[in-house]
Coordinates of C-alpha atoms and ligand atoms in Angstrom, one line a residue:
M1156 CA 100.0 86.9 109.2
K1157 CA 102.0 83.9 110.4
D1158 CA 105.7 83.6 109.2
Y1159 CA 105.4 80.0 107.7
S1160 CA 108.9 80.2 106.4
K1161 CA 110.4 80.5 109.9
N1162 CA 108.2 77.5 110.9
T1163 CA 109.7 75.4 107.9
N1164 CA 113.1 76.3 108.8
L1165 CA 112.3 75.3 112.5
S1166 CA 111.0 71.9 111.3
T1167 CA 113.9 71.3 109.0
N1168 CA 116.3 72.0 111.8
D1169 CA 114.2 69.9 114.3
S1170 CA 114.1 67.0 112.0
K1171 CA 117.9 67.4 111.3
S1172 CA 118.5 67.3 115.2
S1173 CA 116.4 64.4 115.4
T1174 CA 118.2 62.5 112.6
D1175 CA 121.5 63.6 114.3
Q1176 CA 120.3 62.1 117.7
S1177 CA 119.3 58.9 115.7
I1178 CA 122.7 58.6 114.0
A1179 CA 124.4 59.1 117.5
W1180 CA 122.3 56.5 119.2
F1181 CA 122.8 54.2 116.3
R1182 CA 126.5 54.6 116.7
A1183 CA 126.2 54.3 120.5
S1184 CA 124.3 50.9 120.2
T1185 CA 127.4 49.1 118.8
R1186 CA 128.6 48.1 122.2
Y1187 CA 125.0 46.8 123.2
I1188 CA 124.7 44.8 119.9
N1189 CA 128.4 43.3 120.6
S1190 CA 127.5 42.5 124.1
H1191 CA 124.2 40.9 123.5
R1192 CA 125.2 38.8 120.6
G1193 CA 125.1 35.2 121.5
C1194 CA 123.5 35.7 124.6
T1195 CA 120.4 33.9 125.8
F1196 CA 117.5 36.0 126.7
V1197 CA 114.2 34.5 128.3
I1198 CA 111.3 36.9 128.0
A1199 CA 108.2 36.7 130.0
I1200 CA 105.0 38.6 128.6
D1201 CA 101.7 38.2 130.6
G1202 CA 98.2 37.9 129.0
E1203 CA 97.9 41.5 129.1
V1204 CA 100.2 42.2 126.4
F1205 CA 97.4 40.7 123.7
Y1206 CA 95.6 44.0 124.7
S1207 CA 98.6 46.3 124.2
P1208 CA 98.5 48.5 120.8
Y1209 CA 102.3 48.0 120.7
F1210 CA 102.2 44.0 120.7
Q1211 CA 103.2 43.9 116.9
D1212 CA 105.8 46.6 117.6
L1213 CA 107.1 44.3 120.3
I1214 CA 107.2 41.4 118.0
A1215 CA 109.4 43.4 115.4
D1216 CA 111.7 44.4 118.4
L1217 CA 112.2 40.7 119.3
L1218 CA 112.9 39.9 115.7
L1219 CA 115.5 42.8 115.7
L1220 CA 117.0 41.1 118.7
K1221 CA 117.1 37.7 117.0
S1222 CA 118.6 39.2 113.8
I1223 CA 121.5 40.4 116.1
G1224 CA 122.4 37.0 117.2
V1225 CA 120.5 37.0 120.5
R1226 CA 119.4 33.4 121.5
L1227 CA 115.5 34.1 122.4
I1228 CA 112.9 32.1 124.4
L1229 CA 109.4 33.6 124.7
V1230 CA 107.1 32.6 127.3
H1231 CA 103.5 33.7 127.5
G1232 CA 100.9 33.7 129.8
A1233 CA 96.9 34.1 129.6
R1234 CA 96.1 34.9 133.0
S1235 CA 93.9 37.7 132.2
Q1236 CA 91.9 35.7 129.4
I1237 CA 91.5 32.8 131.7
L1238 CA 90.5 35.1 134.6
E1239 CA 88.0 36.6 132.1
T1240 CA 86.4 33.4 130.9
Y1241 CA 86.4 31.2 134.0
N1242 CA 85.3 32.0 137.6
H1243 CA 88.2 30.9 140.1
G1244 CA 86.8 33.1 142.7
A1245 CA 84.4 30.4 143.8
I1246 CA 87.5 28.9 146.1
E1247 CA 89.3 30.9 148.3
V1248 CA 92.9 30.9 147.4
P1249 CA 95.5 31.7 149.8
N1250 CA 97.4 35.1 149.4
D1251 CA 101.1 33.8 149.8
E1252 CA 100.6 31.2 146.8
N1253 CA 98.8 33.7 144.8
M1254 CA 97.9 31.0 142.4
T1255 CA 94.5 30.3 141.1
I1256 CA 92.7 26.9 141.1
T1257 CA 92.4 25.4 137.6
R1258 CA 89.6 22.8 137.8
K1259 CA 89.8 19.7 136.1
D1260 CA 86.8 20.1 134.1
E1261 CA 88.0 23.5 132.8
I1262 CA 91.7 22.6 131.9
D1263 CA 90.8 21.4 128.2
A1264 CA 88.8 24.7 127.5
I1265 CA 91.7 26.8 129.2
S1266 CA 94.3 24.9 127.0
G1267 CA 92.3 25.8 124.0
V1268 CA 92.3 29.6 125.0
V1269 CA 96.1 29.6 125.5
G1270 CA 96.7 27.6 122.3
T1271 CA 94.7 30.5 120.5
L1272 CA 96.9 33.0 121.9
S1273 CA 100.2 31.0 120.9
A1274 CA 98.9 30.8 117.4
K1275 CA 98.1 34.5 117.5
I1276 CA 101.8 35.1 118.4
D1277 CA 102.7 32.8 115.6
A1278 CA 100.9 34.8 113.0
M1279 CA 102.3 37.9 114.4
F1280 CA 105.7 36.6 113.8
L1281 CA 105.0 35.5 110.6
S1282 CA 103.7 38.9 109.3
G1283 CA 106.5 40.8 111.0
R1284 CA 109.0 38.6 109.6
T1285 CA 108.4 38.9 105.8
D1286 CA 109.5 42.6 105.7
R1287 CA 112.1 42.8 108.4
S1288 CA 113.8 39.4 109.2
D1289 CA 113.2 36.6 106.6
G1290 CA 114.7 33.4 107.4
I1291 CA 114.1 33.5 111.4
R1292 CA 111.6 30.6 112.4
L1293 CA 109.6 30.4 115.5
I1294 CA 109.2 27.3 117.1
R1295 CA 106.2 26.6 119.2
G1296 CA 106.8 23.8 121.8
N1297 CA 106.6 22.3 125.2
F1298 CA 110.1 22.8 126.7
L1299 CA 109.3 21.6 130.2
V1300 CA 107.6 18.8 132.2
A1301 CA 104.8 20.0 134.5
K1302 CA 103.7 18.6 137.8
P1303 CA 100.5 19.5 140.0
L1304 CA 100.9 22.1 142.5
G1305 CA 99.1 19.7 144.8
V1306 CA 97.1 20.2 148.0
K1307 CA 98.2 23.4 150.0
K1308 CA 96.8 24.4 153.3
G1309 CA 94.1 22.1 152.5
I1310 CA 93.2 23.3 149.1
D1311 CA 93.5 21.0 146.3
F1312 CA 94.9 23.1 143.2
Q1313 CA 93.6 20.3 140.7
Q1314 CA 95.2 21.3 137.2
T1315 CA 97.3 24.3 138.5
G1316 CA 100.8 23.0 137.8
K1317 CA 104.4 24.0 138.4
V1318 CA 107.7 23.2 136.4
R1319 CA 109.2 19.6 137.4
H1320 CA 112.0 20.1 135.0
V1321 CA 113.0 22.1 132.1
E1322 CA 114.1 20.3 128.7
V1323 CA 117.7 21.9 128.6
D1324 CA 119.0 19.7 125.9
L1325 CA 116.0 20.3 123.5
L1326 CA 115.9 24.2 124.2
H1327 CA 119.8 24.1 123.4
D1328 CA 119.2 22.1 120.1
Q1329 CA 116.5 24.4 119.0
L1330 CA 118.3 27.5 119.9
D1331 CA 121.5 26.3 118.2
S1332 CA 119.6 25.7 115.0
G1333 CA 118.8 29.5 115.1
C1334 CA 115.0 29.2 116.1
L1335 CA 113.2 31.6 118.3
L1336 CA 111.3 29.6 120.8
L1337 CA 107.6 30.2 122.0
Q1338 CA 106.5 28.4 125.3
S1339 CA 103.2 28.9 126.7
N1340 CA 101.8 28.6 130.1
I1341 CA 100.3 25.1 129.5
G1342 CA 102.5 22.2 130.5
Y1343 CA 102.3 18.5 130.3
S1344 CA 103.0 15.9 133.3
V1345 CA 105.0 12.6 132.5
T1346 CA 101.5 11.1 132.8
G1347 CA 100.2 13.1 129.9
E1348 CA 98.0 15.3 132.1
L1349 CA 97.6 19.0 131.1
F1350 CA 98.5 21.6 133.6
N1351 CA 98.1 25.5 133.8
L1352 CA 101.1 27.1 134.9
C1353 CA 102.1 30.6 135.7
E1354 CA 104.5 32.0 132.9
I1355 CA 106.7 34.1 135.2
E1356 CA 107.5 30.8 137.0
I1357 CA 108.2 29.0 133.8
A1358 CA 110.4 31.7 132.5
T1359 CA 112.4 31.8 135.8
E1360 CA 113.0 28.1 135.7
I1361 CA 113.9 28.2 132.0
A1362 CA 116.3 31.2 132.6
I1363 CA 117.9 29.4 135.6
S1364 CA 118.3 26.0 133.8
L1365 CA 119.8 27.6 130.6
K1366 CA 122.1 30.1 132.8
A1367 CA 120.4 32.8 130.5
E1368 CA 122.3 36.3 130.6
K1369 CA 119.0 37.8 130.9
M1370 CA 115.2 37.2 132.1
I1371 CA 112.9 40.2 130.6
V1372 CA 109.6 40.5 132.5
M1373 CA 107.3 42.4 130.4
T1374 CA 103.9 43.8 132.3
R1375 CA 101.6 46.7 132.1
R1376 CA 103.6 48.4 134.8
N1377 CA 106.8 50.6 133.8
G1378 CA 108.8 48.6 136.7
V1379 CA 109.1 48.6 140.4
T1380 CA 108.0 51.9 142.0
D1381 CA 108.7 53.3 145.6
A1382 CA 106.0 54.0 147.9
Q1383 CA 105.6 57.5 146.3
G1384 CA 105.3 55.8 142.8
N1385 CA 108.8 56.8 141.7
L1386 CA 110.3 54.3 139.3
I1387 CA 113.4 52.6 140.7
A1388 CA 115.9 52.2 138.1
H1389 CA 118.1 49.4 139.9
L1390 CA 117.7 46.8 142.6
S1391 CA 119.7 44.1 144.2
P1392 CA 117.7 40.8 144.9
N1393 CA 118.0 41.9 148.6
E1394 CA 116.6 45.3 148.1
S1395 CA 113.5 43.7 146.1
V1396 CA 112.2 41.8 149.1
H1397 CA 110.8 44.7 150.5
H1398 CA 109.0 45.8 147.4
M1399 CA 108.0 42.2 146.9
S1400 CA 106.5 42.1 150.2
R1401 CA 104.7 45.2 149.8
M1402 CA 103.1 44.0 146.7
K1403 CA 102.3 40.7 147.9
G1404 CA 100.5 42.1 150.9
S1405 CA 98.2 44.1 148.7
E1406 CA 94.4 43.8 148.7
N1407 CA 94.7 44.1 144.9
E1408 CA 95.1 40.9 142.7
E1409 CA 97.1 42.6 140.0
E1410 CA 99.6 44.1 142.6
R1411 CA 99.9 40.6 144.4
F1412 CA 100.7 39.2 141.2
F1413 CA 103.3 41.9 140.4
G1414 CA 104.8 40.9 143.8
K1415 CA 105.3 37.4 142.4
Q1416 CA 107.1 38.8 139.4
I1417 CA 109.3 40.8 141.5
E1418 CA 110.1 37.7 143.6
C1419 CA 110.6 35.4 140.6
S1420 CA 113.0 38.0 139.0
A1421 CA 115.1 38.3 142.1
R1422 CA 115.3 34.5 142.4
A1423 CA 116.4 34.3 138.8
V1424 CA 119.3 36.5 139.7
E1425 CA 120.0 34.9 143.0
S1426 CA 120.4 31.5 141.2
G1427 CA 122.8 32.8 138.4
V1428 CA 121.0 34.6 135.8
N1429 CA 123.0 38.0 135.4
R1430 CA 120.3 40.5 135.1
T1431 CA 116.3 40.5 135.3
H1432 CA 114.7 43.7 133.5
M1433 CA 111.1 44.5 134.4
I1434 CA 109.6 46.8 131.8
S1435 CA 106.2 47.6 130.3
H1436 CA 104.7 46.4 127.3
A1437 CA 102.0 49.1 127.4
S1438 CA 104.6 51.8 125.8
N1439 CA 106.3 51.5 122.4
G1440 CA 109.9 50.6 122.3
T1441 CA 110.6 49.8 125.8
L1442 CA 112.6 46.5 124.9
I1443 CA 114.9 48.7 122.5
R1444 CA 115.2 51.6 125.2
E1445 CA 115.9 49.0 128.1
L1446 CA 118.6 47.0 126.1
F1447 CA 120.2 49.8 123.9
T1448 CA 120.4 52.9 126.0
P1449 CA 122.5 53.5 129.2
E1450 CA 119.5 55.0 131.0
G1451 CA 117.0 52.1 130.2
C1452 CA 113.5 52.7 131.0
G1453 CA 112.3 50.0 133.7
T1454 CA 113.8 48.4 136.8
L1455 CA 117.0 46.3 136.5
I1456 CA 117.7 43.6 139.3
S1457 CA 121.1 42.6 139.3
K1458 CA 123.5 41.5 142.3
D1459 CA 125.4 44.3 144.1
D1460 CA 128.6 42.7 143.2
S1461 CA 128.0 43.2 139.6
K1462 CA 128.9 46.7 140.2
K1463 CA 133.0 46.3 139.9
L1464 CA 135.2 49.2 140.9
R1465 CA 138.3 49.0 138.8
K1466 CA 141.1 51.3 137.1
G1467 CA 140.0 52.9 134.0
R1468 CA 141.0 51.5 130.5
I1469 CA 141.6 53.3 127.4
S1470 CA 138.6 51.7 126.0
D1471 CA 136.4 53.3 128.8
A1472 CA 137.3 56.8 127.3
A1473 CA 134.1 56.9 124.9
E1474 CA 131.8 55.8 127.9
I1475 CA 133.3 58.1 130.4
L1476 CA 132.6 60.7 128.0
N1477 CA 129.0 59.6 127.7
L1478 CA 128.7 59.7 131.3
I1479 CA 129.9 63.2 132.0
R1480 CA 128.8 64.8 128.7
P1481 CA 125.4 65.9 130.4
L1482 CA 127.1 67.2 133.4
E1483 CA 129.4 69.2 131.4
E1484 CA 126.4 70.7 129.5
S1485 CA 124.8 71.6 132.7
G1486 CA 128.1 73.1 133.8
L1487 CA 128.7 70.8 137.0
L1488 CA 131.9 69.5 135.3
I1489 CA 134.2 71.2 133.0
N1490 CA 134.6 70.0 129.6
R1491 CA 137.1 67.1 128.7
S1492 CA 137.9 65.8 125.4
K1493 CA 138.2 62.3 124.7
E1494 CA 141.9 62.6 123.8
F1495 CA 142.3 64.2 127.4
I1496 CA 140.4 61.4 129.1
E1497 CA 142.5 58.8 127.3
S1498 CA 145.8 60.5 128.4
E1499 CA 144.5 60.7 132.0
I1500 CA 142.9 57.3 132.0
N1501 CA 145.4 55.8 134.4
N1502 CA 144.1 58.3 137.0
F1503 CA 140.6 57.1 136.7
R1504 CA 138.6 54.6 138.7
V1505 CA 135.2 53.5 137.4
I1506 CA 132.3 51.4 138.3
D1507 CA 131.7 48.8 135.8
V1508 CA 128.3 47.1 135.7
E1509 CA 128.7 44.2 133.3
G1510 CA 130.5 46.2 130.9
E1511 CA 128.6 49.4 131.4
I1512 CA 130.6 52.5 133.0
V1513 CA 127.9 54.1 135.6
A1514 CA 130.3 56.2 137.9
C1515 CA 133.9 57.6 137.4
A1516 CA 136.3 59.9 139.4
A1517 CA 140.1 60.7 139.0
L1518 CA 142.7 61.6 141.1
H1519 CA 145.4 63.9 139.8
L1520 CA 148.7 64.2 141.6
E1521 CA 149.5 67.9 142.1
T1522 CA 152.6 67.8 144.3
E1523 CA 154.3 65.1 146.1
T1524 CA 151.8 65.3 149.0
T1525 CA 148.8 67.0 147.3
A1526 CA 146.3 65.3 144.8
E1527 CA 143.1 66.8 143.2
V1528 CA 139.9 64.6 143.1
S1529 CA 138.0 65.5 139.9
C1530 CA 135.4 64.3 137.5
I1531 CA 133.5 62.4 140.1
A1532 CA 130.3 61.5 138.5
T1533 CA 127.4 58.8 138.7
S1534 CA 124.9 58.1 136.1
D1535 CA 121.3 59.2 137.2
Q1536 CA 119.9 55.8 137.7
Y1537 CA 122.7 54.7 139.9
R1538 CA 122.7 57.7 142.1
N1539 CA 122.4 57.4 146.1
K1540 CA 123.6 53.7 146.2
G1541 CA 126.9 54.7 147.7
L1542 CA 128.7 54.6 144.6
G1543 CA 130.2 58.1 144.9
K1544 CA 131.6 57.3 148.3
K1545 CA 133.0 54.1 147.3
L1546 CA 135.0 55.9 144.5
L1547 CA 136.1 58.6 146.8
S1548 CA 137.4 56.0 149.3
S1549 CA 139.3 54.3 146.5
L1550 CA 140.8 57.3 145.5
E1551 CA 141.8 58.1 149.1
S1552 CA 143.4 54.7 149.4
Q1553 CA 145.2 55.2 146.2
A1554 CA 146.4 58.9 147.3
K1555 CA 147.5 57.3 150.7
K1556 CA 149.8 54.7 148.9
L1557 CA 151.3 57.6 146.8
G1558 CA 152.4 59.4 149.8
V1559 CA 149.7 62.1 149.6
T1560 CA 148.5 63.6 153.0
Q1561 CA 145.8 66.1 151.4
I1562 CA 143.3 65.8 148.7
F1563 CA 141.3 68.6 147.4
V1564 CA 138.3 69.3 145.0
L1565 CA 136.8 72.1 143.1
T1566 CA 133.0 71.9 142.7
T1567 CA 130.1 74.1 141.6
G1568 CA 127.1 71.9 142.6
A1569 CA 128.2 69.2 145.0
A1570 CA 129.7 71.1 148.0
H1571 CA 127.4 69.4 150.6
W1572 CA 128.2 66.0 149.2
F1573 CA 131.9 66.8 149.9
I1574 CA 131.2 68.3 153.4
E1575 CA 129.3 65.2 154.1
N1576 CA 132.2 63.2 153.0
E1577 CA 134.6 65.0 155.6
F1578 CA 135.9 67.8 153.0
T1579 CA 136.2 71.4 154.5
E1580 CA 135.7 74.4 152.5
T1581 CA 138.8 76.6 152.0
S1582 CA 140.4 79.3 149.9
L1583 CA 142.3 79.5 146.8
D1584 CA 145.5 80.3 148.3
S1585 CA 145.7 77.1 150.3
L1586 CA 145.9 75.2 147.0
P1587 CA 149.3 74.5 145.5
K1588 CA 150.6 77.4 143.5
S1589 CA 150.5 75.5 140.4
R1590 CA 146.9 74.8 140.9
Q1591 CA 146.0 78.4 141.7
L1592 CA 147.5 79.5 138.3
I1593 CA 145.1 77.6 136.2
Y1594 CA 142.0 78.4 138.5
D1595 CA 139.1 79.3 136.4
T1596 CA 137.7 82.6 138.1
A1597 CA 134.5 82.6 135.8
R1598 CA 133.4 79.1 137.2
K1599 CA 133.5 80.4 140.7
S1600 CA 134.0 76.8 142.0
K1601 CA 134.2 76.4 145.7
I1602 CA 137.4 74.7 147.0
F1603 CA 137.4 71.8 149.6
I1604 CA 140.2 70.0 151.3
K1605 CA 140.5 66.8 153.2
N1606 CA 143.5 65.6 155.4
I1607 CA 143.9 61.9 154.8
Ligands
LIG1863 C1 128.1 64.0 143.6 C2 127.8 62.6 143.0 C3 129.1 62.0 142.4 C4 127.5 61.6 144.0 O1 127.0 60.4 143.6 P1 126.3 59.3 144.4 O2 126.9 57.9 143.8 O3 124.9 59.3 144.2 O4 126.9 59.4 145.9 P2 126.4 58.6 147.2 O5 125.5 57.4 146.7 O6 127.8 58.3 147.8 O7 125.7 59.7 148.0 C5 124.5 59.9 148.0 C6 124.0 60.9 149.0 O8 124.8 62.2 148.5 C7 123.6 63.2 148.5 N1 123.9 63.9 147.4 C8 124.3 63.6 146.2 N2 124.5 64.8 145.3 C9 124.6 65.7 146.4 C10 124.9 67.3 146.0 N3 125.0 67.7 144.9 N4 124.8 68.1 147.3 C11 124.4 67.3 148.4 N5 124.2 66.0 148.7 C12 124.2 65.2 147.6 C13 122.5 62.3 148.2 O9 121.3 63.1 148.4 C14 122.7 60.9 149.0 O10 122.2 61.4 150.5 P3 121.4 60.4 151.2 O11 122.1 59.1 151.2 O12 121.3 60.9 152.5 O13 120.1 60.1 150.4 C15 126.5 62.7 142.1 O14 125.5 63.4 142.5 C16 127.0 63.5 140.9 O15 127.4 62.8 139.6 N6 126.9 64.7 140.7 C17 127.1 65.4 139.5 C18 128.4 65.7 139.3 C19 129.1 66.5 140.3 O16 128.7 67.7 140.8 N7 130.4 66.1 140.6 C20 131.2 66.6 141.5 C21 132.3 67.6 140.9 S1 134.0 67.2 141.0

């Protein structure tokens, strides 16, 4: 007979540990709440989102962002719905434009399709609002002036348009009054003509014009992947070029469009938007995971120089602890308390990506001429980008300034990394006596030194 009492205990423990995790996560989210408050986020969603079973949850998450004081502009597209209904394949479209031709005789009907989708979002906000965030108003509007894409390579794109300018003052007025704004992919020209635009281009122009802190691009994909299909957590605009070209050169229409989304995301960052996030709308809670957890869940595009190497500060202690805790649990690093990190904080160097500590290392003076490199760690999603090396060379310069001629390190899991960084394995008796005395024999750490 099955032991149900044991199972019950297990599930009680499981639910306690999941509650504990939620509490820990909620506490840790304070810094994200503070850093997002008052910021402007432009969110681009393609027409595919309307088929996602999590669309209503996404709306709830947008309301949550609004509740914590984020200034939100949502730009939706209707590409899938338009392609389903209208046959654009009749005219050959050059790949590098990756734009479809919107015929003059179709634009009224297309604008009707788009209007229905906008109304659907409006209704979803209304139903999401009543139980969660009463008082938040969604304003649907035209916050841009469009112009025709024109004739390219001998092809007249007719009612396919692009952004002529963004109504920045109007957007600011509406955002200042606390509204959440919805822009569709239909725009009007100064002559009153309707144009079908691409939502990612609209979102990019709005994000650049408003100097938004973030642009968030939501698609069916989890983010940018390498040629083997592994998700890439972080890209600089330069690194994006390769992935953009790979996608834009594809035979597949959806991949080519994704290439365009990467291109726009990188352009936004190059033009002053701090960060672009490419995440999926096909899974539940991606927006929350990307914005409120250190690991995120998609691809972040930001400039390399957003990674600042600086001295540790007392206020970094909790984050350093978050970064190294999993490595302590796996035995790669020794356990350090928050108090210990605070007391040693002046010896720490950290890499800060817009307020988030993504790598750290410490230098501890052992004798006048010898120092120990310790606690060197890079968070998973920022590995293999040279951050470890950058920290190490900063510690080396610091050590030289202090008159140190030899640095050493004790490691269980990164021996080869130190060898590649010109350390040589040595024995315990070559360490200063004071360090030999506190060597933990149970850990069996390997010892490496480097003359500097
Ligand atoms: C060691 C560590 C700090 C390197 O961080 P990083 O920012 O990825 O370092 P870099 O980008 O400068 O170097 C990456 C290169 O080192 C290699 N590398 C990373 N960790 C390695 C390891 N443990 N052993 C051998 N090589 C390693 C990577 O494969 C990469 O090589 P490539 O450029 O040829 O692809 C990081 O892997 C880490 O946090 N490890 C766990 C903590 C730890 O063991 N710390 C040392 C104890 S003091």
